[in-house]
C-alpha atoms as one frame of an Amber mdcrd trajectory, in Angstrom:
protein
  -0.099  -0.335  -0.211   1.401   3.241  -1.096   1.949   6.009   1.726  -0.509
   8.527  -0.107  -3.325   5.197   0.298  -2.495   4.901   4.124  -3.170   8.310
   4.304  -6.591   8.128   2.797  -7.471   5.277   4.825  -6.086   7.580   8.073
  -8.503  10.520   6.568 -11.485   8.177   6.374 -10.718   7.131   9.689 -10.893
  10.391  11.246 -14.308  11.388   9.724 -16.498  10.975  12.794 -13.497  11.742
  15.319 -13.932  14.243  18.038 -13.607  17.469  16.153 -11.430  19.271  19.190
  -8.567  16.444  19.308  -8.164  16.279  15.114  -7.355  18.781  13.032  -9.121
  16.569   9.909 -12.344  15.583  11.835 -12.759  19.222  12.725 -12.471  20.063
   8.666 -15.046  17.101   8.006 -16.789  18.872  10.530 -16.708  22.217   9.100
 -18.604  21.150   5.918 -17.446  20.785   2.165 -17.073  24.727   1.694 -14.378
  24.990   4.266 -12.447  21.848   3.326 -12.707  23.857  -0.282 -11.597  26.932
   0.518  -8.394  25.240   2.627  -7.464  23.044  -0.682  -7.595  26.329  -2.342
  -5.262  28.067   0.275  -2.607  25.573   0.137  -2.911  25.764  -3.753  -2.218
  29.145  -3.578   0.804  28.807  -0.991   1.897  26.140  -3.110   2.201  28.224
  -6.521   3.992  31.165  -4.148   6.475  28.494  -2.955   6.781  27.501  -6.800
   8.149  31.130  -7.862  10.848  30.926  -4.871  14.159  29.059  -4.876  13.633
  26.534  -2.039  12.962  22.933  -2.981  12.161  22.566   0.607   8.710  24.782
   0.894   7.566  23.425  -2.452   7.833  19.794  -0.898   5.915  21.282   1.918
   3.330  22.992   0.273   2.963  19.619  -1.841   2.535  17.917   0.760  -0.509
  19.698   2.150  -2.031  19.812  -0.875  -2.350  16.197  -1.280  -3.250  15.994
   2.084  -6.224  18.608   1.443  -7.023  17.041  -1.994  -7.532  13.421  -0.283
  -9.836  15.231   2.667 -11.928  17.003  -0.066 -12.107  13.467  -2.159 -13.128
  11.656   0.922 -15.924  14.142   1.814 -17.049  13.438  -1.600 -16.738  10.007
  -1.774 -14.123   9.267  -4.501 -11.410   7.020  -3.818  -7.392   7.867  -4.565
  -8.036   4.456  -6.903 -10.737   5.625  -8.699  -8.430   9.249  -9.461  -5.505
   6.581 -10.389  -8.118   4.580 -12.696  -8.816   7.524 -14.565  -5.345   8.627
 -15.155  -4.649   4.921 -16.080  -7.738   5.932 -18.799  -5.983   8.708 -19.976
  -2.785   6.873 -20.381  -1.222   7.268 -24.435  -3.742   9.892 -25.134  -2.819
  13.634 -25.438  -4.219  16.253 -23.470  -6.545  17.839 -26.027  -8.094  14.342
 -27.267  -8.908  14.087 -23.972 -10.099  16.772 -22.678 -12.506  16.528 -25.994
 -13.801  13.472 -25.183 -15.311  14.276 -21.561 -18.797  14.263 -20.935 -20.264
  17.760 -21.096
């Protein structure tokens, strides 16, 4: 099992935990809008970090983005396996071709 799969399992296990004891549980208790907001904030922090000459910051902010993405996916009942399957489906296809084939 990959680190991301382990993290996804941990995140899932925190859904019904006490929000006063778990940051993850607190995010879930605040609902989708707060989860979306945190994901957006972390994404912006990664963009800012990528404009600086500090690899460590990019790594740290990337980890934050991945964590908050997994929380968002969990809230929407989407598994990492489903996302990876979609990436596999797209493999060998140009980005333009893939985009044109999406359901509208």
